[in-house]
Coordinates of C-alpha atoms in Angstrom, one line a residue:
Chain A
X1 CA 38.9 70.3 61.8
X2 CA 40.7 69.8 65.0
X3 CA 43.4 67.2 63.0
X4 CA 44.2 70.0 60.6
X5 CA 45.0 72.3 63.7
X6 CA 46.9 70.1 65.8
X7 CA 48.5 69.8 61.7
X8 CA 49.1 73.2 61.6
X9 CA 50.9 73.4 65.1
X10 CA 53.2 70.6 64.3
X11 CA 54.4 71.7 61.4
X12 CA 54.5 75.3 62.1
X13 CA 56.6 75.2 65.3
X14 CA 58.6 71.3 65.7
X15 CA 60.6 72.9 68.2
X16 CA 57.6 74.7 70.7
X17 CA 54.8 72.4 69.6
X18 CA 53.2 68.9 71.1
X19 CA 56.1 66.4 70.7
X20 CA 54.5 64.4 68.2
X21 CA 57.6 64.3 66.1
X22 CA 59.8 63.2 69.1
X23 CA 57.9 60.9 70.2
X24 CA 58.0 59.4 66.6
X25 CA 62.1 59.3 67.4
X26 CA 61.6 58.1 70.8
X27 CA 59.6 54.9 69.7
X28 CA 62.5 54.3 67.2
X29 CA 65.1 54.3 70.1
X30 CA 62.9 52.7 73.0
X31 CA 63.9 49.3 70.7
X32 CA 67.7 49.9 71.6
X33 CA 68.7 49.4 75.8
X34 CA 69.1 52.0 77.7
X35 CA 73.0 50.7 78.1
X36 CA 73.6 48.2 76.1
X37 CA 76.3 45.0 77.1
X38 CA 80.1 45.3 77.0
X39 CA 80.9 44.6 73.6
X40 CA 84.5 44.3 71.9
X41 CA 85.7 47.3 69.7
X42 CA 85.8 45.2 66.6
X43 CA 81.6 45.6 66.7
X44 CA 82.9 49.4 66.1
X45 CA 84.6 48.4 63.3
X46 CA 82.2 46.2 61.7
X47 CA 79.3 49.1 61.8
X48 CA 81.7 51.2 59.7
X49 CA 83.0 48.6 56.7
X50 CA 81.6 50.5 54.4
X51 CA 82.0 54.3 55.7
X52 CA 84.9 56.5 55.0
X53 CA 88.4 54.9 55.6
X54 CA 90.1 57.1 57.7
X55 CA 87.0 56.5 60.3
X56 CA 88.0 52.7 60.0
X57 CA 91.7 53.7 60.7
X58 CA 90.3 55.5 63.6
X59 CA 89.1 52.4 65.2
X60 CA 92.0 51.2 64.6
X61 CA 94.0 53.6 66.7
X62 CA 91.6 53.8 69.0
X63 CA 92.4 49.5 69.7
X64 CA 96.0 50.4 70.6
X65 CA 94.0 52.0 74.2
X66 CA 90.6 50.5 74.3
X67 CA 89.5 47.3 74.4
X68 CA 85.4 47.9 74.9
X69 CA 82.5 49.7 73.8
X70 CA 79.3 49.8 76.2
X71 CA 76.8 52.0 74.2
X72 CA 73.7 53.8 75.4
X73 CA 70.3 54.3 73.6
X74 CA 70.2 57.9 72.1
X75 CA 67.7 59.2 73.5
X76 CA 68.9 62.8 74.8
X77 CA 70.2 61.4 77.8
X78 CA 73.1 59.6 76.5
X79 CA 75.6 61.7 77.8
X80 CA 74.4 62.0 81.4
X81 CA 73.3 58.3 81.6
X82 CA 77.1 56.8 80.0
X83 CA 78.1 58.8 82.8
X84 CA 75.8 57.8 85.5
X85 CA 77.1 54.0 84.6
X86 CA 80.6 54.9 83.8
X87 CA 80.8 56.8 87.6
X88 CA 78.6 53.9 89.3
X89 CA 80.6 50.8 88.0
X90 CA 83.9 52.4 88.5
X91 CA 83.0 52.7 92.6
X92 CA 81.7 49.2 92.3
X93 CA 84.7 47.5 91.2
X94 CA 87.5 50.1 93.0
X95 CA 85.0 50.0 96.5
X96 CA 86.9 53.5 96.5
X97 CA 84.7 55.1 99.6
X98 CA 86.9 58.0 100.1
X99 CA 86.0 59.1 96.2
X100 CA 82.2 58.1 97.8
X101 CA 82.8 60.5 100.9
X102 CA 84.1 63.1 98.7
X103 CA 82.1 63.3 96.3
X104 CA 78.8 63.2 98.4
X105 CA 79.9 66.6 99.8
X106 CA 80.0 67.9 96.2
X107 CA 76.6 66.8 95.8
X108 CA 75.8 68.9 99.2
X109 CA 77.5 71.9 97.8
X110 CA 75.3 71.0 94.6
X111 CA 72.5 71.0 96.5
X112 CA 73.1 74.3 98.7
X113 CA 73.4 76.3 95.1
X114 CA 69.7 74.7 93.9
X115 CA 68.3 75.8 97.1
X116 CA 69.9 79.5 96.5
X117 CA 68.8 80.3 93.4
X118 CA 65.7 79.5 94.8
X119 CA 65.0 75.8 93.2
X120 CA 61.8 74.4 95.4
X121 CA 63.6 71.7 97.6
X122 CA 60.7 69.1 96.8
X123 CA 61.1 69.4 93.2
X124 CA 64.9 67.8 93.2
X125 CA 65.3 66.4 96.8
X126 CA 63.5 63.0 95.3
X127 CA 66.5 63.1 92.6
X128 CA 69.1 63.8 94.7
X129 CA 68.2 61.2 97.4
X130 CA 68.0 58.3 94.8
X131 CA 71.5 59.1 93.1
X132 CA 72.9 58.8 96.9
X133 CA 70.9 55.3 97.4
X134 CA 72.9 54.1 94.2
X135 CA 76.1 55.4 95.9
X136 CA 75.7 53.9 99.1
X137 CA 74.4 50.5 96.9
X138 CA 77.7 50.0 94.9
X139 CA 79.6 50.2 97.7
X140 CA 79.7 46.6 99.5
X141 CA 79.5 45.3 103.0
X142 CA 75.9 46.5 104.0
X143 CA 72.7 44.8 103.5
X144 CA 71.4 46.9 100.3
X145 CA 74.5 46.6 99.0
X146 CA 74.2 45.5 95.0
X147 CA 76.0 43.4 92.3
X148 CA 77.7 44.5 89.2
X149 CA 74.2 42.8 87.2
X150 CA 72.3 44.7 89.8
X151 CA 73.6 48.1 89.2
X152 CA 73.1 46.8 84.9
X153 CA 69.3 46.5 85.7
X154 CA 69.0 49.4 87.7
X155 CA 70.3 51.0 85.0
X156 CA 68.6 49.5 82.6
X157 CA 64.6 50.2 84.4
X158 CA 63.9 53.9 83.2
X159 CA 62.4 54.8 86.5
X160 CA 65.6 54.4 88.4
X161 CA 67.6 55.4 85.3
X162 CA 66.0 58.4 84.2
X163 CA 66.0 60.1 88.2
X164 CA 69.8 59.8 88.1
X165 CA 69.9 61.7 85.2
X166 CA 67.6 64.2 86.1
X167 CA 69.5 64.4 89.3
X168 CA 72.9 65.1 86.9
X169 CA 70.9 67.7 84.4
X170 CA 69.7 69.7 88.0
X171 CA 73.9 69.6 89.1
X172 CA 74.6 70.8 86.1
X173 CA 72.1 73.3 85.9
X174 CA 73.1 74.5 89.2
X175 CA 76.8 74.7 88.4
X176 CA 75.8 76.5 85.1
X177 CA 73.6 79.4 86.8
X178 CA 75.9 79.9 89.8
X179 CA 78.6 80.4 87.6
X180 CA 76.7 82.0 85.0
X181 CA 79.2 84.9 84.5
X182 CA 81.7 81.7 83.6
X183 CA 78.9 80.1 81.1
X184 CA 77.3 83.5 79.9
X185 CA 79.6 84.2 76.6
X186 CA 79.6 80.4 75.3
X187 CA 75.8 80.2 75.7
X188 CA 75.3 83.5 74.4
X189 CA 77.4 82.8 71.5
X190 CA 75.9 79.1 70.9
X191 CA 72.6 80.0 70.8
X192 CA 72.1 83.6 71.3
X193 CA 69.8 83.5 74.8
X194 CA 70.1 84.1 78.3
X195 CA 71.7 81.5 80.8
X196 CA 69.1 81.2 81.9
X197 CA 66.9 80.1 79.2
X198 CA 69.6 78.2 77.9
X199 CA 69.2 76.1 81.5
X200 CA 65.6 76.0 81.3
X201 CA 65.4 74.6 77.7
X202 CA 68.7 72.7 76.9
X203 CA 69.7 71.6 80.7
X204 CA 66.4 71.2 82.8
X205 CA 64.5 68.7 80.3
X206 CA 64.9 65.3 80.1
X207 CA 66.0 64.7 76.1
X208 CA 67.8 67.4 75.5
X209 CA 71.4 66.7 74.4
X210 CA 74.9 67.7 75.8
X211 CA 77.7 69.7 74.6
X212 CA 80.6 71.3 76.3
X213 CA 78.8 73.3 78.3
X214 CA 77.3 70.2 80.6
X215 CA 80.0 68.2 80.6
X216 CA 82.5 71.1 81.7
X217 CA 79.3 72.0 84.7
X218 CA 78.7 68.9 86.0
X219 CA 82.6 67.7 85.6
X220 CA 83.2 70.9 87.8
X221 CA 80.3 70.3 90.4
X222 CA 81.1 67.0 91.2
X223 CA 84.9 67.5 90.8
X224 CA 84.9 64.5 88.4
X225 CA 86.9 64.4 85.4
X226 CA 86.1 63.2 82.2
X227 CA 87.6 62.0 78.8
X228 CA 85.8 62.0 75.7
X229 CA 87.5 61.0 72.5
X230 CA 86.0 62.1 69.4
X231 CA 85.5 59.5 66.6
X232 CA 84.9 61.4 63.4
X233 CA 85.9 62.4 60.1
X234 CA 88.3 64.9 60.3
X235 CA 91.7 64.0 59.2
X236 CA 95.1 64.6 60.7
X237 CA 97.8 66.7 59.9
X238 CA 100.8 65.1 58.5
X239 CA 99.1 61.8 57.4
X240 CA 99.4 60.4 60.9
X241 CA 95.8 59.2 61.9
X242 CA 94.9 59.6 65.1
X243 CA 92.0 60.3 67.4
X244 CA 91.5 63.5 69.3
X245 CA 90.5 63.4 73.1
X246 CA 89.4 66.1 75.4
X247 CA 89.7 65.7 79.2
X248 CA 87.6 67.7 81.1
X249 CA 89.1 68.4 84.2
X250 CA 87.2 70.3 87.9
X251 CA 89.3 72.5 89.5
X252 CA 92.0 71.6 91.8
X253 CA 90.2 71.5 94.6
X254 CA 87.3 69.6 93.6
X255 CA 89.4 66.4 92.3
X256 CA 89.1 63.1 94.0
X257 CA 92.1 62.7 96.3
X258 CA 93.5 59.2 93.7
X259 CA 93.8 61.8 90.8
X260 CA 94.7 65.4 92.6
X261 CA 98.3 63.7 93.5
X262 CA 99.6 64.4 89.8
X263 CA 97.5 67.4 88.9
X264 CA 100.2 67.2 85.8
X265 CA 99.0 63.8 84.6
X266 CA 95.6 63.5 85.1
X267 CA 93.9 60.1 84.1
X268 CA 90.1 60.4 84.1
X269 CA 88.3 57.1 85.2
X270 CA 85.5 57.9 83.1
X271 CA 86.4 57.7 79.1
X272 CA 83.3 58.3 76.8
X273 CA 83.4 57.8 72.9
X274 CA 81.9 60.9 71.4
X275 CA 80.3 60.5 67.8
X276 CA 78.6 63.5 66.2
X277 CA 75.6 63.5 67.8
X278 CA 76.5 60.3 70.3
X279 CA 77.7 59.4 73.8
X280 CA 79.0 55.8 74.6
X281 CA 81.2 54.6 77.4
X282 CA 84.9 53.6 76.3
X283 CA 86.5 51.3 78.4
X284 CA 90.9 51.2 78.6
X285 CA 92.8 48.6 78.4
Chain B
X1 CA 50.2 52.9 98.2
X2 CA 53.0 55.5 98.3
X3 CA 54.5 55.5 94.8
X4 CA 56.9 58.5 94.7
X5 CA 54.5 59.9 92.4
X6 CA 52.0 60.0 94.4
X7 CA 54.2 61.3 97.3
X8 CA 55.5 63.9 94.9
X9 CA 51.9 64.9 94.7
X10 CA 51.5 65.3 97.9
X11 CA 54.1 68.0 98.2
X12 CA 52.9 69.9 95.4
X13 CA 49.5 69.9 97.0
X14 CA 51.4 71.0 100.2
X15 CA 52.7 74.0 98.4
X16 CA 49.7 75.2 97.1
X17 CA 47.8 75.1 99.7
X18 CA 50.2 76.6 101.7
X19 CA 51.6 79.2 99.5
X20 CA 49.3 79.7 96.3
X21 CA 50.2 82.1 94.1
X22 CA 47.9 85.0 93.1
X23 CA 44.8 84.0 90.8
X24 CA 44.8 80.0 91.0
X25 CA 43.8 77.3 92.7
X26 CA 43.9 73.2 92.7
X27 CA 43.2 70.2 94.5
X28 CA 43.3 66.8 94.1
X29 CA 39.9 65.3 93.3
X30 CA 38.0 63.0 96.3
X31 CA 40.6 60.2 97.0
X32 CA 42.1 60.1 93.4
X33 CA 45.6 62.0 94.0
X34 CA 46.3 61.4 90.4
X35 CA 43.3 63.6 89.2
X36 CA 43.4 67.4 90.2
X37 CA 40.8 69.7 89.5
X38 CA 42.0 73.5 88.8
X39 CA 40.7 76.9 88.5
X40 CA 42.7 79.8 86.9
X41 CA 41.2 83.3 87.2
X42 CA 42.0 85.4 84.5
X43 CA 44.5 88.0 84.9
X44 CA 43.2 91.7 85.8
X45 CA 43.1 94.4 83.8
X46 CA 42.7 92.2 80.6
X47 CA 40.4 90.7 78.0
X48 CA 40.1 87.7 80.7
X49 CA 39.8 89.7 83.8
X50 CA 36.6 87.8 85.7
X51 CA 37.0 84.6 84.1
X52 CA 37.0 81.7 85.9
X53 CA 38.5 78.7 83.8
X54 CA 38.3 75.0 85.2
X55 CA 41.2 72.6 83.8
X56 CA 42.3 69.1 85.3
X57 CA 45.4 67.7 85.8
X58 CA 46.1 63.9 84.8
X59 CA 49.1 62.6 86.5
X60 CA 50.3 59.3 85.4
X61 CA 53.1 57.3 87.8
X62 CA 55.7 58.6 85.4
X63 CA 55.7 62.0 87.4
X64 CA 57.2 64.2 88.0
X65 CA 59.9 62.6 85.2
X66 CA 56.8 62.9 82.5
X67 CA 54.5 65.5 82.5
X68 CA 50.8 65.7 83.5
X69 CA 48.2 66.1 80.6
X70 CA 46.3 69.1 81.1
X71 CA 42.8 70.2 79.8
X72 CA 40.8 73.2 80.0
X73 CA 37.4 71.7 80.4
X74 CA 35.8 75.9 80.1
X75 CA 35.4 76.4 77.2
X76 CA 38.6 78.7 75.2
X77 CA 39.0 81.0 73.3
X78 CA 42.9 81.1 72.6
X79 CA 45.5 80.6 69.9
X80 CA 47.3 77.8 72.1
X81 CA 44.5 76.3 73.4
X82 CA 42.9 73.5 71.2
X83 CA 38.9 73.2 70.6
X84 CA 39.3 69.5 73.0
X85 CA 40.7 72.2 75.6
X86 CA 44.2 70.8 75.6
X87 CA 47.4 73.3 75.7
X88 CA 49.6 74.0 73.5
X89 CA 52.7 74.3 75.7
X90 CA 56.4 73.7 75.5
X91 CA 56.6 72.9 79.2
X92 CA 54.0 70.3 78.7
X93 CA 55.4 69.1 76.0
X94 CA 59.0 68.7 74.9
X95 CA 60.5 70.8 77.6
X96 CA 59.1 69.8 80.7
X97 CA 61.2 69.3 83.9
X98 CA 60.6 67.9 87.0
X99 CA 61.2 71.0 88.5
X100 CA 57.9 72.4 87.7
X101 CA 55.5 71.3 90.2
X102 CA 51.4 71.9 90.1
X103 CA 52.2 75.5 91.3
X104 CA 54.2 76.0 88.4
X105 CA 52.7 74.3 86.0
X106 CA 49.3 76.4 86.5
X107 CA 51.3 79.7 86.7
X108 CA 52.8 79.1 83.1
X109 CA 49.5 78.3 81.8
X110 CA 47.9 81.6 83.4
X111 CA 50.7 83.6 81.4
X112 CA 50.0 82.2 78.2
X113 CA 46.7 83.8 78.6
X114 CA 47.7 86.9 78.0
X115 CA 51.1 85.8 76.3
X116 CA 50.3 83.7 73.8
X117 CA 52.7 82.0 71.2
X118 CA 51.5 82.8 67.4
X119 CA 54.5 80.2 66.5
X120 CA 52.3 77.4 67.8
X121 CA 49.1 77.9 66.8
X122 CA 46.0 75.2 68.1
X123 CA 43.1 77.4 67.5
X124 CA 43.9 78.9 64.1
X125 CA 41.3 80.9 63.8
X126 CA 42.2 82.9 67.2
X127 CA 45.5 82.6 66.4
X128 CA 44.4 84.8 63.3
X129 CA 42.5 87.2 64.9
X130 CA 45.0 87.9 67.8
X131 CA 47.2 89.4 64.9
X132 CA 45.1 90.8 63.2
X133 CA 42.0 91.8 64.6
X134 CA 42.5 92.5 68.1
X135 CA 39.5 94.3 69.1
X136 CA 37.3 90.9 67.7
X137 CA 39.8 88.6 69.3
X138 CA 39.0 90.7 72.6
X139 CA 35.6 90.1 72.1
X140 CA 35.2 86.8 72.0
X141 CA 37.7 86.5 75.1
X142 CA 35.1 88.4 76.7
X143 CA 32.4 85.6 75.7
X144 CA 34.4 82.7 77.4
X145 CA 35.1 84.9 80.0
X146 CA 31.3 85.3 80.5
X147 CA 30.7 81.5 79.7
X148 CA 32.6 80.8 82.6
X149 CA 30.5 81.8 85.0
X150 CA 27.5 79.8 84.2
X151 CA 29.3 76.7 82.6
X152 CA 29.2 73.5 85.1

């Protein structure tokens, strides 16, 4: 009796009810790495020999500026955790500390707006404190300080993984409610609820994929800009293929002092390939 | 051994001790901080007004990034509430968040009481009669409400 219930529940409501059918997805994923290794772009390419031409032309365009692919298991998280490596690897190999200092007072703003809509300080404080750790790790000289393979693991072990992007997906929800007269007409016009609920079911759980919306919040937040380029089908006008990118840049005054020189000309450190659905990290030439 | 779930736990225990909000209560059982024991009273002026409803809480080291599982062990009568006494509950499912702490989580679950989701059925046949045949469906709240009281 109880098996046709629970039956009932999944099938009447995938979206409020029990998880079984995600979990069915997540078992699929857990076989791929959280972040996978560098690979060249040509393992791109060779995924799509038999797709549509103009997505192998793509690749092609997209080897004139790229040279790597790093790809992240799709899991919900993608976004957020491409990120998390992409921000974390790029402090470890440019030891940039005044991007460290500046960004750690970001996160204090980030945290100040949490604690004023009224967010319980023990329900992020864990979060926040761990992203920090990772900061203060990349950076060398001191006695906790990590190696590039080091930061891979970390990475790569879901505890550690998983609080650093649950410490991004409270930023962003933050950003996103404090602003929410900014955010109110996209969300209302994406899926028709309140900023609030959109933050409570899209932002706040683990799984739940990005859009614009995050990645223009937490971009903003911590004042870090960000390039996706789109690899998809659409063509191109003229018969010229080439491949769309999007750089989300923060504010002025919320850019890291290496970039706010040449507001004109701003070249994000962090370039993610975006694929319908999909987040992986890009990595220039 | 401090895990930061089980120092996480401690917090929430903190909280709700210090500052529970109206109609529940929870502890940790003896020396297991993993396993809470709950009571929700049911909400006044309702079908579950008087009730007294004991749930635990499993916590695995996953949390707060994973959800505990939670389990009426009174006895329900509900259309979200299965006959094993688990809950049919988005936050306890596929939209939990580490922001909701034992406090929160108990809260939730005393709102569904009265707010249940008809979308999500675990009990079909209340699920049924809460659409349909409200003053039965009452009725039988009233029985588990009654239960409550003398069940261990």
């Amino acid at each position: 009796m109880q098996n046709e219930e629970q039956l009932t529940c999944k099938i009447e409501d995938l979206a409020n009810c029990c998880g079984g059918v995600d979990d069915d997805i997540m078992q699929k994923q857990s076989s791929v790495p959280l972040l996978g290794d560098k690979e060249p772009l040509s393992t791109l390419a060779a995924e799509y020999q038999s797709a549509s031409p103009i997505l192998l032309e793509k690749i092609k365009v997209l080897g004139d500026k790229y040279v790597a692919i790093r790809r992240t298991r799709g899991d919900g998280n993608c976004f957020f955790r491409s990120f998390m490596f992409s921000y974390l690897e790029h402090i470890l190999e440019t030891q940039d500390w005044a991007e460290v200092d500046r960004i750690k007072l970001n996160v204090e703003e980030c945290r100040k707006t949490l604690q004023s809509l009224g967010y319980v300080d023990f329900t992020f404080e864990d979060f926040f404190a761990l992203f920090l750790e990772q900061l203060d790790d990349v950076l060398q000289g001191n006695e906790n300080s990590i190696s590039h393979e080091e930061l891979l693991n970390r990475s790569r072990d879901q505890s550690v993984s998983d609080y650093v992007v649950m410490f991004f997906r409270f930023v962003t929800t933050g950003e996103i409610r404090k602003r929410s007269q900014f955010f109110e007409p996209f969300i209302f016009g994406l899926t028709n609820t309140t900023v609030e609920q959109f933050c409570k079911s899209s932002v706040e759980p683990m799984g739940e994929e990005s859009d614009h919306m995050h990645i223009t919040a937490l971009s903003d937040a911590l004042g870090v800009p960000i390039r996706v380029v789109y690899l998809d089908r659409s063509s191109c006008d003229a018969g010229v293929v080439s491949v769309n990118h999007h750089d989300f840049v923060p504010a002025p005054g919320n850019l890291p002092s290496a970039t706010s020189a040449s507001s004109e000309s701003i070249n994000p450190f962090i370039t993610l390939l975006y694929r319908p659905g999909h987040y992986d990290i890009l990595y220039p030439k | 051994m401090s895990t930061p779930a089980r120092k996480r736990l401690m917090r929430d225990f903190k909280r709700l001790h210090q500052d529970p909000p109206a109609g529940i209560s929870g502890a940790p059982q003896d020396n297991n901080i993993m396993l809470w024991n709950a009571v929700i009273f049911g909400p006044d002026d309702t079908p579950w007004d008087g009730g007294t409803f004991k749930l635990t809480l499993h916590f695995s080291e996953d949390y707060p990034n994973k959800p505990p599982t939670v389990r009426f062990v009174s006895r329900m009568f509900h259309p979200n509430i299965y006959a094993d006494g688990s809950i049919c509950l988005d936050i306890l499912q596929n939209q939990w968040s580490p922001i909701y702490d034992v406090a929160a989580i108990l809260t939730s679950i005393q709102s569904l009481l009265c707010d249940p989701n008809p979308n999500s059925p675990a009990n079909s046949e209340a699920a049924r009669m809460f659409s349909e045949a409200k003053r039965e469906y009452n009725r039988r709240v009233r029985e588990v409400v009654e239960q409550s009281w003398t069940a261990d």
